mmCIF file of C-alpha atoms and ligand atoms in Angstrom:
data_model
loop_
_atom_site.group_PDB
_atom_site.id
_atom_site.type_symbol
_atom_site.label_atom_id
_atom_site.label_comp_id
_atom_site.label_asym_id
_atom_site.label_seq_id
_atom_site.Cartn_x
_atom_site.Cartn_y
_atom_site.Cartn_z
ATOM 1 C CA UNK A 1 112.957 40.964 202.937
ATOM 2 C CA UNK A 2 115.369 43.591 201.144
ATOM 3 C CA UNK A 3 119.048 43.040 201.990
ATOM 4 C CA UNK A 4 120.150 44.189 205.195
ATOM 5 C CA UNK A 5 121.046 48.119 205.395
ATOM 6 C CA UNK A 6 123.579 50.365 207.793
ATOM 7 C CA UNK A 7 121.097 53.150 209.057
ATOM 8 C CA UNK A 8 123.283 56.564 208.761
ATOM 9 C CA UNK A 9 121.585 59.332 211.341
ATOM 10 C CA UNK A 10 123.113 62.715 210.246
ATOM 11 C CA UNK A 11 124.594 61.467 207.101
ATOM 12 C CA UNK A 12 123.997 64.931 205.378
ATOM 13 C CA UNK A 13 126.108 66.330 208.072
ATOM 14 C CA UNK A 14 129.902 67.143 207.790
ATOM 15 C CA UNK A 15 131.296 63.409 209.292
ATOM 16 C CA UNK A 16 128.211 61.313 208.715
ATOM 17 C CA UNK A 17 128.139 62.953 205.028
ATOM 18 C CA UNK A 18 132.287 61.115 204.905
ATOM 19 C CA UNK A 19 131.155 57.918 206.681
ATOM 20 C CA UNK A 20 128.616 57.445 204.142
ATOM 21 C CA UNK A 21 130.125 58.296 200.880
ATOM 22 C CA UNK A 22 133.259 55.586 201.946
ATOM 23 C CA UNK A 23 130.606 53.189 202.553
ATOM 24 C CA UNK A 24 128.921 53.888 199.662
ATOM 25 C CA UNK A 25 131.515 53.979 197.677
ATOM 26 C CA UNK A 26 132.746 50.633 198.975
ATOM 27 C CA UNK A 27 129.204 49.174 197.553
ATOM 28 C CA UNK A 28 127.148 48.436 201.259
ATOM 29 C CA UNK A 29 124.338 49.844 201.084
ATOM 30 C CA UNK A 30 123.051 52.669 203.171
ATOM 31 C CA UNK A 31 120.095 54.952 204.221
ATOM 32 C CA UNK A 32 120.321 58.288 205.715
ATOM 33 C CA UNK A 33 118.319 59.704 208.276
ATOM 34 C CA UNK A 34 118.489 63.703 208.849
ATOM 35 C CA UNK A 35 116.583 66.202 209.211
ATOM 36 C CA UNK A 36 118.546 68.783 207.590
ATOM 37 C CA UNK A 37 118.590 70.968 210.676
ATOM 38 C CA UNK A 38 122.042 71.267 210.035
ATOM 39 C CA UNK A 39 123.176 69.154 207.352
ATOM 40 C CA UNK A 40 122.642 69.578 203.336
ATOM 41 C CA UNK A 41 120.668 67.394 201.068
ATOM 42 C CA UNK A 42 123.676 68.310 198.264
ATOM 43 C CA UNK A 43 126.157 65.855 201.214
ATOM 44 C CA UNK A 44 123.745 62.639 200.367
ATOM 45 C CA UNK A 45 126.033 60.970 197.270
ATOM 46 C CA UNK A 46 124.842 57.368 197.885
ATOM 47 C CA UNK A 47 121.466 55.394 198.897
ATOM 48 C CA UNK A 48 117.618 57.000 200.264
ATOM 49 C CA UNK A 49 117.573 60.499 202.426
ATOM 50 C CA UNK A 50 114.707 60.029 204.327
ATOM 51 C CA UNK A 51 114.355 63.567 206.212
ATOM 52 C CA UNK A 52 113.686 63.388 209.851
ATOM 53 C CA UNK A 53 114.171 63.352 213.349
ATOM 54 C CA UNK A 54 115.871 60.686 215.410
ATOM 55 C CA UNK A 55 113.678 61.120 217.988
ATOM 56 C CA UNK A 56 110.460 59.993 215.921
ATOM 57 C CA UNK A 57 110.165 56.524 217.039
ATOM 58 C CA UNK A 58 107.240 55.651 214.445
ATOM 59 C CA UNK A 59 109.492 56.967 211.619
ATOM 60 C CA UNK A 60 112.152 55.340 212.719
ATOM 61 C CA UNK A 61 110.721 52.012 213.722
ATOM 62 C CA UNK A 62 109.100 51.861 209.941
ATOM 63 C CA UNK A 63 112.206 52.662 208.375
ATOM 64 C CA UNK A 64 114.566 50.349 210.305
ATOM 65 C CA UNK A 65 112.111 47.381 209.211
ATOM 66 C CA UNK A 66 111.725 48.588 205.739
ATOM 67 C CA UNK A 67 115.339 48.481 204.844
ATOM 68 C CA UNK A 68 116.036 45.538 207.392
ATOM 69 C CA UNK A 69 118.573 47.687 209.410
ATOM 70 C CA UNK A 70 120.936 45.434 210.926
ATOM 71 C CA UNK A 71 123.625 48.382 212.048
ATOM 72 C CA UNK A 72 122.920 51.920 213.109
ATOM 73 C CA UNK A 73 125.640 54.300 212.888
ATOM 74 C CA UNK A 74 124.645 57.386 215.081
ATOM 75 C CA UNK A 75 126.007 61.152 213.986
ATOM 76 C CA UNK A 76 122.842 63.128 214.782
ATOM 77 C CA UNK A 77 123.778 65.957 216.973
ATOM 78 C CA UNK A 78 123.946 69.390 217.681
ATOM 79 C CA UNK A 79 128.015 70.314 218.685
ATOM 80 C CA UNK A 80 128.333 73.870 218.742
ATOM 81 C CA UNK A 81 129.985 73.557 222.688
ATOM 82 C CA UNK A 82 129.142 77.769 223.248
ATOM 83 C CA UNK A 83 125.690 77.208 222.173
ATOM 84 C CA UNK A 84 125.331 73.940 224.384
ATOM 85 C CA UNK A 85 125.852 76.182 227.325
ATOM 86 C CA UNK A 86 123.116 78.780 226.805
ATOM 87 C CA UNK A 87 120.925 76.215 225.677
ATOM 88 C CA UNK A 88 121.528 73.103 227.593
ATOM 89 C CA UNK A 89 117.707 71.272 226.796
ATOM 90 C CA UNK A 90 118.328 71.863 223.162
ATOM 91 C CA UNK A 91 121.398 69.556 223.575
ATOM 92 C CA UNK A 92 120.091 66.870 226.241
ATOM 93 C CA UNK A 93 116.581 67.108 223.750
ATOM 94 C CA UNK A 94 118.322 66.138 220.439
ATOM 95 C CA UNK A 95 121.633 64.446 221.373
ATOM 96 C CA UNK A 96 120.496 62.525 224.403
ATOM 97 C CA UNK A 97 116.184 62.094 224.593
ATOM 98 C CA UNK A 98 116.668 61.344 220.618
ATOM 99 C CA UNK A 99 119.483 58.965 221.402
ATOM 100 C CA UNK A 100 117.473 57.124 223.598
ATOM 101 C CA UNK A 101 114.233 57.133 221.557
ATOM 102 C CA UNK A 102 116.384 55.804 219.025
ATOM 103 C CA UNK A 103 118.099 52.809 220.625
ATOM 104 C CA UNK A 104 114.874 51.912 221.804
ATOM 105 C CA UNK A 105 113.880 51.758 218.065
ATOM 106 C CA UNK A 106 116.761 49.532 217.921
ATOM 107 C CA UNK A 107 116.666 47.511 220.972
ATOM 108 C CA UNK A 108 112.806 46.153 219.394
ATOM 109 C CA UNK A 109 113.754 46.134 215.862
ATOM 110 C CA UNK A 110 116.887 43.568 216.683
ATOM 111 C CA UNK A 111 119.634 46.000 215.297
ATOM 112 C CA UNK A 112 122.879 43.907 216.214
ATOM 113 C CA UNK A 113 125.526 46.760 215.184
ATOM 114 C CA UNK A 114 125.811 50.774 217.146
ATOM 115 C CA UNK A 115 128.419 53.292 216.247
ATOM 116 C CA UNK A 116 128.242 55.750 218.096
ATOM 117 C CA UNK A 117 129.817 59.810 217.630
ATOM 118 C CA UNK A 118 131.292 60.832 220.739
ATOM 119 C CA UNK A 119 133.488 63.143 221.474
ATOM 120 C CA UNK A 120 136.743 63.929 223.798
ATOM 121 C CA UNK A 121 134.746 66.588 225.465
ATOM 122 C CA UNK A 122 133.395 64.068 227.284
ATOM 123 C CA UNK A 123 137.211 64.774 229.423
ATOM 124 C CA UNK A 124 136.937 68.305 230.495
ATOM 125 C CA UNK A 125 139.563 69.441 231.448
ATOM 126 C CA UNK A 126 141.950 66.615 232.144
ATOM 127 C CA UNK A 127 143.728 67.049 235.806
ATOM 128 C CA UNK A 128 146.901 65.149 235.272
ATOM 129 C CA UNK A 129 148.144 65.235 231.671
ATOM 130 C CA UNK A 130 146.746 66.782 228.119
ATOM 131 C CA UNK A 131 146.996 63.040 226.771
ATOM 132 C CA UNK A 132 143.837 61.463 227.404
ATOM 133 C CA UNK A 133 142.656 57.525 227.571
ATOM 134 C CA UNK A 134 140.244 56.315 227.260
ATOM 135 C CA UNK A 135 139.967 54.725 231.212
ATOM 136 C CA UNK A 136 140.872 58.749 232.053
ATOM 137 C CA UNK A 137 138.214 59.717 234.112
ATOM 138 C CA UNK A 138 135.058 61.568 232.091
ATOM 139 C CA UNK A 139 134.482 65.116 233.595
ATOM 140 C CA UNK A 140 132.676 66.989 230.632
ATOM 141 C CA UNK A 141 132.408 70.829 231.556
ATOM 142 C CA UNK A 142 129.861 71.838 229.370
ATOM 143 C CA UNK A 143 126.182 70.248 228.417
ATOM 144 C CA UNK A 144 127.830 69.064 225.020
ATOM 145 C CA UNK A 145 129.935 67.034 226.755
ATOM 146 C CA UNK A 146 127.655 65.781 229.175
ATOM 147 C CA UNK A 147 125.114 65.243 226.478
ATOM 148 C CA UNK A 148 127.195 62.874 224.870
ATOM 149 C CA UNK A 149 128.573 61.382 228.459
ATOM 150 C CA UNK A 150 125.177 60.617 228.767
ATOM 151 C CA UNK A 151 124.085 58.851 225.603
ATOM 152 C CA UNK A 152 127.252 56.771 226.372
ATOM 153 C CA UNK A 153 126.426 55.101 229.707
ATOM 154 C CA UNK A 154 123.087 54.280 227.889
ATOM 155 C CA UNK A 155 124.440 52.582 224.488
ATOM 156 C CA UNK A 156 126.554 50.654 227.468
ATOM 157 C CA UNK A 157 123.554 49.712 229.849
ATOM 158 C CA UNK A 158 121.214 48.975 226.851
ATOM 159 C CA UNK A 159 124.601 46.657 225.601
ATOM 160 C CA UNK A 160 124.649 44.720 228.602
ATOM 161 C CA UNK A 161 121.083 44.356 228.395
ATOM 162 C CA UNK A 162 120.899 43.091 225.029
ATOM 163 C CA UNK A 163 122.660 41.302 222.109
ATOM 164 C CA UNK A 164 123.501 44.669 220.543
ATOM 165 C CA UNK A 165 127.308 45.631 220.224
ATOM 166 C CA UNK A 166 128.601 48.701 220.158
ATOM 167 C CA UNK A 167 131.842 51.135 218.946
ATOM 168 C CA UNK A 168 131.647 54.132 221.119
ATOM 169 C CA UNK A 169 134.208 56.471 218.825
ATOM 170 C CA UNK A 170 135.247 59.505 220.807
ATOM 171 C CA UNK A 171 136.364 62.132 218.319
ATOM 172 C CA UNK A 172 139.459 64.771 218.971
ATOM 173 C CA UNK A 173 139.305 67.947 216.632
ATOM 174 C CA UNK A 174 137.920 67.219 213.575
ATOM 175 C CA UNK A 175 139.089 69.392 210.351
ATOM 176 C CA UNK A 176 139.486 69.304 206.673
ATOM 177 C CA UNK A 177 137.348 67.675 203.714
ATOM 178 C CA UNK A 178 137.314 64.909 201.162
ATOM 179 C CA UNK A 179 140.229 65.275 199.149
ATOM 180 C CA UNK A 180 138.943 64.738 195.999
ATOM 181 C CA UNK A 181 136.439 67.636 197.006
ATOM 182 C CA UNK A 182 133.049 66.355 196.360
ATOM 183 C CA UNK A 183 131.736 67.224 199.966
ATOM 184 C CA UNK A 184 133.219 68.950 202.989
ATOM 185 C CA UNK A 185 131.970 71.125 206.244
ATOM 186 C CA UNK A 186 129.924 73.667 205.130
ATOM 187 C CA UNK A 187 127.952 74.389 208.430
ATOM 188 C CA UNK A 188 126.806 78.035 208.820
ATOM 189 C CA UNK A 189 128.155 80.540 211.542
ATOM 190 C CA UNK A 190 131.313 77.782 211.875
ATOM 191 C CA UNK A 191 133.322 78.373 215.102
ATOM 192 C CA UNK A 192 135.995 75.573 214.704
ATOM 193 C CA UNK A 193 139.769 76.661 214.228
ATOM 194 C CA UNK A 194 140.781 75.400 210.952
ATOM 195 C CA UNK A 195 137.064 75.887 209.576
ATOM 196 C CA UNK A 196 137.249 79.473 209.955
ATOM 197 C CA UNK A 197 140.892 79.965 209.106
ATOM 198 C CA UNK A 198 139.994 78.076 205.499
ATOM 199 C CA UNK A 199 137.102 80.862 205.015
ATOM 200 C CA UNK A 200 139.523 83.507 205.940
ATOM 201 C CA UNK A 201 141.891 82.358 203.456
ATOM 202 C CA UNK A 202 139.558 82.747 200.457
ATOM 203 C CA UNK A 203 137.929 85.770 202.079
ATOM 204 C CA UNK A 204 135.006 85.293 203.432
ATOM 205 C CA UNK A 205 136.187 86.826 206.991
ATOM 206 C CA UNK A 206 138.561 89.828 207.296
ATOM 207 C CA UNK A 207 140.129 88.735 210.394
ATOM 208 C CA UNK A 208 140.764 85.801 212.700
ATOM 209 C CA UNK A 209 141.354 85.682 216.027
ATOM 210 C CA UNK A 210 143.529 83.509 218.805
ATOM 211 C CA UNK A 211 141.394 82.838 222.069
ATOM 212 C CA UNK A 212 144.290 82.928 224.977
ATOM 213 C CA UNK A 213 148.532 83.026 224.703
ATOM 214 C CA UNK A 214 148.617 82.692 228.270
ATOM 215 C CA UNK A 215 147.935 79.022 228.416
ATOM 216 C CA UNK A 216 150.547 76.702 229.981
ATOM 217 C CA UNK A 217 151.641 75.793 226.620
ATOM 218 C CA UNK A 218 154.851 76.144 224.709
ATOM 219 C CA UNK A 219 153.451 78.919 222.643
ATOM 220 C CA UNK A 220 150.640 79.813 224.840
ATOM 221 C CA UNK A 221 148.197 78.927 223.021
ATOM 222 C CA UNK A 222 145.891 76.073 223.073
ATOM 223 C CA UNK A 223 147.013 72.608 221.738
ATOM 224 C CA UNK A 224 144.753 70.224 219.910
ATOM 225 C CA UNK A 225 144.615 67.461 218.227
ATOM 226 C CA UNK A 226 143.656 67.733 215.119
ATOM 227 C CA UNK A 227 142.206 64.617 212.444
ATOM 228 C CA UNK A 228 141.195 64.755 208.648
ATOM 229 C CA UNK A 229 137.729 63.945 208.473
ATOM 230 C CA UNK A 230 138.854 61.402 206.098
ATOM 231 C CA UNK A 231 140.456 59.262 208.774
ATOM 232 C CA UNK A 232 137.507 59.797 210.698
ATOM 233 C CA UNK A 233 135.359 58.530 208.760
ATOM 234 C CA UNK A 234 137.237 55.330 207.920
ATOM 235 C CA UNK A 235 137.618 54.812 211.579
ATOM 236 C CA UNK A 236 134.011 54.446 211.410
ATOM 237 C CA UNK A 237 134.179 52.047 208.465
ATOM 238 C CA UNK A 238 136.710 50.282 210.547
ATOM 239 C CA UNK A 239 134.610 49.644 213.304
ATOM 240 C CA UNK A 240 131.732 48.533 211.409
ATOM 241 C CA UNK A 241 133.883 45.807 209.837
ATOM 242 C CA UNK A 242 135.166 44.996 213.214
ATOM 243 C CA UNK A 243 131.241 44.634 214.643
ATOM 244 C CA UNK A 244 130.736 42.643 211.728
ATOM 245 C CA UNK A 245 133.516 40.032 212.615
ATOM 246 C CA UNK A 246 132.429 39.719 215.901
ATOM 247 C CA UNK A 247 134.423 42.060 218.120
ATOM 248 C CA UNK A 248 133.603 43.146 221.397
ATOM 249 C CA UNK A 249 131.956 46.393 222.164
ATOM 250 C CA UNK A 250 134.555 49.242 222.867
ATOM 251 C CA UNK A 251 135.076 52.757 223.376
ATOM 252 C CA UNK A 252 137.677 53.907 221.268
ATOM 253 C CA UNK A 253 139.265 57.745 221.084
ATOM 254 C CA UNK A 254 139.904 58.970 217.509
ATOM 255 C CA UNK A 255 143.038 61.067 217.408
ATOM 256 C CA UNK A 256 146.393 60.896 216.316
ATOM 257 C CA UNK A 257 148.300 60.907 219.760
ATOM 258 C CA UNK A 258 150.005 64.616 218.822
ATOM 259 C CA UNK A 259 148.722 68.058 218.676
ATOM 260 C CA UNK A 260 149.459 71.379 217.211
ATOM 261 C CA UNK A 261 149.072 74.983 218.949
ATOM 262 C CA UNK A 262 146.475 77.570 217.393
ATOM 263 C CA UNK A 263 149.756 79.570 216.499
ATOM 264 C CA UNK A 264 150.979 76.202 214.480
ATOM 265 C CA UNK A 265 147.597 75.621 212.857
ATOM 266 C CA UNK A 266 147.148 79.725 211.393
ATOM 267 C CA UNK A 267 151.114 79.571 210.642
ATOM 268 C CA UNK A 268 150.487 76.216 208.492
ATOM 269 C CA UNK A 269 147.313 77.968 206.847
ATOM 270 C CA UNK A 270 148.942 80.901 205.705
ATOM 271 C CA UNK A 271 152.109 78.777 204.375
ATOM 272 C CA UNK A 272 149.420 76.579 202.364
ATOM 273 C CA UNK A 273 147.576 79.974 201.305
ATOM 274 C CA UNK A 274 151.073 81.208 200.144
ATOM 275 C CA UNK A 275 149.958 85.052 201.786
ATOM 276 C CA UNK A 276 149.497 86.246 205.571
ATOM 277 C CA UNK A 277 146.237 86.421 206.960
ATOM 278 C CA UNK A 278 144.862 89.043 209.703
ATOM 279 C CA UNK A 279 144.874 87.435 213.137
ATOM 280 C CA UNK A 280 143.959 89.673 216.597
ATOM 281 C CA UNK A 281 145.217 87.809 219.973
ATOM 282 C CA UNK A 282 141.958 87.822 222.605
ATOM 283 C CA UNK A 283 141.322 86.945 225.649
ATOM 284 C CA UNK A 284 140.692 83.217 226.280
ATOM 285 C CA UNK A 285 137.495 81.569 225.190
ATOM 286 C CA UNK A 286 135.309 80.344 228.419
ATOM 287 C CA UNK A 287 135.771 76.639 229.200
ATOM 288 C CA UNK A 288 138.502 75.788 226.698
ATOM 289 C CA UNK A 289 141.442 73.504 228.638
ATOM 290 C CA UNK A 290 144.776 74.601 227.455
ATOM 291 C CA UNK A 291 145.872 71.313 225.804
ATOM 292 C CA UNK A 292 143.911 67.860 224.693
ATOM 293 C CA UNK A 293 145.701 65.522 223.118
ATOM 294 C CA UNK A 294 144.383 61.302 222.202
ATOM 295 C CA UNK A 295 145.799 58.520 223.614
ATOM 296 C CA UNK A 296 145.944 56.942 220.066
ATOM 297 C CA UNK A 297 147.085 53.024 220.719
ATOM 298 C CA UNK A 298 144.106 51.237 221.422
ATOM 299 C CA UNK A 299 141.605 52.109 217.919
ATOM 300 C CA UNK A 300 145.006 51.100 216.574
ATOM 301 C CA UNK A 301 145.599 47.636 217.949
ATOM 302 C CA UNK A 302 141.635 47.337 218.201
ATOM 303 C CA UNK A 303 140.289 48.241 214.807
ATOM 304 C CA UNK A 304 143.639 48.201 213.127
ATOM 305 C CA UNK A 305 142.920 51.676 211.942
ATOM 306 C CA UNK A 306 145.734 53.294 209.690
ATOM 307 C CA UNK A 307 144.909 56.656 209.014
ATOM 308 C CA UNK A 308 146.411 57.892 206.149
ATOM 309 C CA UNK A 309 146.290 61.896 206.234
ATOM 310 C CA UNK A 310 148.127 62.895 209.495
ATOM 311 C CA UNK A 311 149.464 66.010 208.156
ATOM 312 C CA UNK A 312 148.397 69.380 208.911
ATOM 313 C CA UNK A 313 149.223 70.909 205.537
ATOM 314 C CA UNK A 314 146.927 68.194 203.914
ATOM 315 C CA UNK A 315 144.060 68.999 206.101
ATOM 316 C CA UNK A 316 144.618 73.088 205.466
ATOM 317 C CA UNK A 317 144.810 72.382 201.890
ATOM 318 C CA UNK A 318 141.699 70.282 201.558
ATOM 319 C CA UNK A 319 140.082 72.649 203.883
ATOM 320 C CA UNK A 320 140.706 76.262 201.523
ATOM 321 C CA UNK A 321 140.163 74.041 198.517
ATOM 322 C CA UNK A 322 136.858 73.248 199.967
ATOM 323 C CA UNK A 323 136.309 76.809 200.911
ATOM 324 C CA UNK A 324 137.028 78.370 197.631
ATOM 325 C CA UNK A 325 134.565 75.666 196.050
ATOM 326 C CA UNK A 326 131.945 76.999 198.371
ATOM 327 C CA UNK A 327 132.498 80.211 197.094
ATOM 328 C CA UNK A 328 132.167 78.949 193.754
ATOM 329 C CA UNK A 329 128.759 76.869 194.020
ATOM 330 C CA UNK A 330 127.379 77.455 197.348
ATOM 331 C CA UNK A 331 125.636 74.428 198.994
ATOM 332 C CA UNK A 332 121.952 75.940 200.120
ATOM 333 C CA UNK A 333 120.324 73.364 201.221
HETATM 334 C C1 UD1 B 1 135.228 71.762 220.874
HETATM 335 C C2 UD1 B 1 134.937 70.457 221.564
HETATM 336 C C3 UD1 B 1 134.683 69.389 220.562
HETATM 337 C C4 UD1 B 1 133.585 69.804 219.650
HETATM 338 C C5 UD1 B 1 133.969 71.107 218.991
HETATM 339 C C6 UD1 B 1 132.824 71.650 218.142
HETATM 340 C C7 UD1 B 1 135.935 70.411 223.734
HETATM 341 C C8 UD1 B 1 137.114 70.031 224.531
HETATM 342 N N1 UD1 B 1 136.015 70.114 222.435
HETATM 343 O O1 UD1 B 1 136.497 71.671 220.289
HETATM 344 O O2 UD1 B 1 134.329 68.178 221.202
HETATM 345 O O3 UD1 B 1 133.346 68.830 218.694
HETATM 346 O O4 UD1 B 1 134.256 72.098 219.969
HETATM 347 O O5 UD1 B 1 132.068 72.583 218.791
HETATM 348 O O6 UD1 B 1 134.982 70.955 224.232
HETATM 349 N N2 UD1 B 1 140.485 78.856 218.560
HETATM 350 C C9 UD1 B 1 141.003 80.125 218.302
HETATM 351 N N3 UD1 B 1 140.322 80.909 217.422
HETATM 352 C C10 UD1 B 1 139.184 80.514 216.783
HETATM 353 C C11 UD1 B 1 138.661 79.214 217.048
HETATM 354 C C12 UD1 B 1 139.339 78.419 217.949
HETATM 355 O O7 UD1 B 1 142.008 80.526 218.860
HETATM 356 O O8 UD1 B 1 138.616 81.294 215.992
HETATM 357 C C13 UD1 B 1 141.235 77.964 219.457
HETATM 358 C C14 UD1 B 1 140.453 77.466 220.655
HETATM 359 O O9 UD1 B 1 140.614 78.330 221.745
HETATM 360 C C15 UD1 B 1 141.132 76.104 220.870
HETATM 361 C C16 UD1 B 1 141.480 75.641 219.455
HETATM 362 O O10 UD1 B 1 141.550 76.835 218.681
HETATM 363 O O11 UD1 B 1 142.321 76.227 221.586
HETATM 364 C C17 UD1 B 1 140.459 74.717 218.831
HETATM 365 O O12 UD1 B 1 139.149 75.276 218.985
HETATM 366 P P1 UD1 B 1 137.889 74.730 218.168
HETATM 367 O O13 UD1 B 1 138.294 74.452 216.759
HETATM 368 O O14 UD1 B 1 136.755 75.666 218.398
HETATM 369 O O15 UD1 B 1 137.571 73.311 218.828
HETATM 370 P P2 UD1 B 1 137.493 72.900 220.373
HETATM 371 O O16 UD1 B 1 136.922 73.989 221.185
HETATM 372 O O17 UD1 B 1 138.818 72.344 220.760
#
């Protein structure tokens, strides 16, 4: 019987690519499952890519006895939120059907460890208060959202059912890279805010635009929270360690408890750029809420996660340093 092995799904994608070069790095050892729909073979620094779907239950059930899986941690998914609403079954296909085939696989092969990627659209748009907890009632408004809502309440059910424990991590805005720049986002036709603000800055779009000043916002415009991938991705570490010693299962938001307005994110872009950038004000973007912030305490006092790059100039700079790398040696596949 090898050693036992973490199981990475979508580890040649943008977070799961982080996740698994920290764990790597940190000696466990690892396999990656992906099937490159979206993610890039060049992401894979440590351990086996085997390329497939999550939803292949004889792939999956050979692999997870092959390298004696013992702890899944689950990034597979499409999250383009615009797309997720003209093609709802693409999203409840891949990031909840697959999720289920996939615990299943887990649930007979004995797998005693789930992470799981979720994500604060799994709020909506919150009724009371921008800061969200994570007892704040779910109300996703788009099938991203729900997709994920959904693979939730099963990782739950299937824990209460089982010996399996989980860390349900529900991610706030995710930006920047790895700061040593050996990987970073690269995903094509990008929508996210400091993604395409970073390819602006090192020209590879002329202009950038602000979706909605009209929100009930100091600035108007909408306020996120934004975390370095880097932070993310030891949150994940974090919570495998935190399995590993026992802990209880747990749904956890991953934020740092403060946003930033779109205006504050381009203004700290061009400052890190050192030269103004072109930026058109348009009309709102359907289905974003004006303001979502984390209720940061309890990954904090649960995991005892530190993060160590809460600063937006950081996560601009690794972001356009990842960019102009790009530019430099394109990933391409
Ligand atoms: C959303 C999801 C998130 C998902 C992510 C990826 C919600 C609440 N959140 O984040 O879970 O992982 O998409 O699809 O659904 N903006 C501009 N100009 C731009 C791009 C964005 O003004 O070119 C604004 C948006 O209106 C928003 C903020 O910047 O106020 C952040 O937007 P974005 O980076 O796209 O992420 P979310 O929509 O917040």
């Amino acid at each position: 019987m090898p050693e036992p092995s973490i199981l990475i799904t979508g580890g040649a994608g943008y977070i799961g690519s982080h996740t698994a070069r920290q764990l790597g790095a940190a000696g466990r050892r690892i396999v990656t499952l992906d099937n490159l729909s979206t993610g890039f073979r060049e992401a894979v620094l440590y351990g086996d890519l085997i390329e497939g779907d999550t939803g292949d239950q004889e792939l999956v059930s050979h692999l997870l006895r092959d390298y004696n899986v013992d702890t899944v941690l689950h990034f597979a998914a499409h999250t383009i939120v615009p797309e997720s609403v003209e093609k709802p079954l693409k999203y409840y296909a891949n990031n909840t059907c697959n999720t289920r085939n996939l615990l299943e696989c887990c649930a007979n092969a004995g797998v005693r460890h789930f992470v799981f990627s979720s994500t604060a659209a799994v709020y909506g748009i919150p009724a009371d208060s921008p800061v969200c907890a994570e007892d704040t009632p779910t109300a996703p408004i788009n099938p991203y959202g729900s997709s994920k809502l959904m693979s939730e309440q099963m990782i739950r059910d299937l824990g209460k059912a089982s010996d399996m424990r989980h860390v349900i991590l529900r991610y706030f805005n995710v930006a920047g890279s790895d700061p040593e720049g050996r990987i970073g986002q690269s995903t094509k036709n990008a929508t996210l805010l400091i993604k395409v603000a970073a390819e602006a800055a090192v020209g590879k779009r002329d202009t950038l635009y602000i979706f909605g000043t009209d929100f009930p916002t100091p600035d108007g415009t909408g306020v996120r929270d934004y975390i370095h991938v880097e932070d993310l991705a030891m949150a994940h570490v974090d919570a495998l360690r935190y399995l590993e010693g026992g802990g209880d299962s747990a749904t956890l938001n991953v934020g740092y408890g403060h946003g930033y307005s779109v205006r504050e994110v381009l203004d700290t872009v061009q400052r890190v750029h050192g030269a103004p950038l072109r930026i058109l004000e348009r009309e709102r973007r359907a289905g974003d809420p004006p303001a979502l912030i984390a209720a940061a305490e309890r990954i904090r006092e649960t995991l005892g996660w530190t993060p160590r790059f809460d600063d937006l100039e950081a996560i601009a700079a690794h972001s356009i340093a990842w960019e102009r790398k790009q530019l430099e040696s394109p990933w391409t596949e």
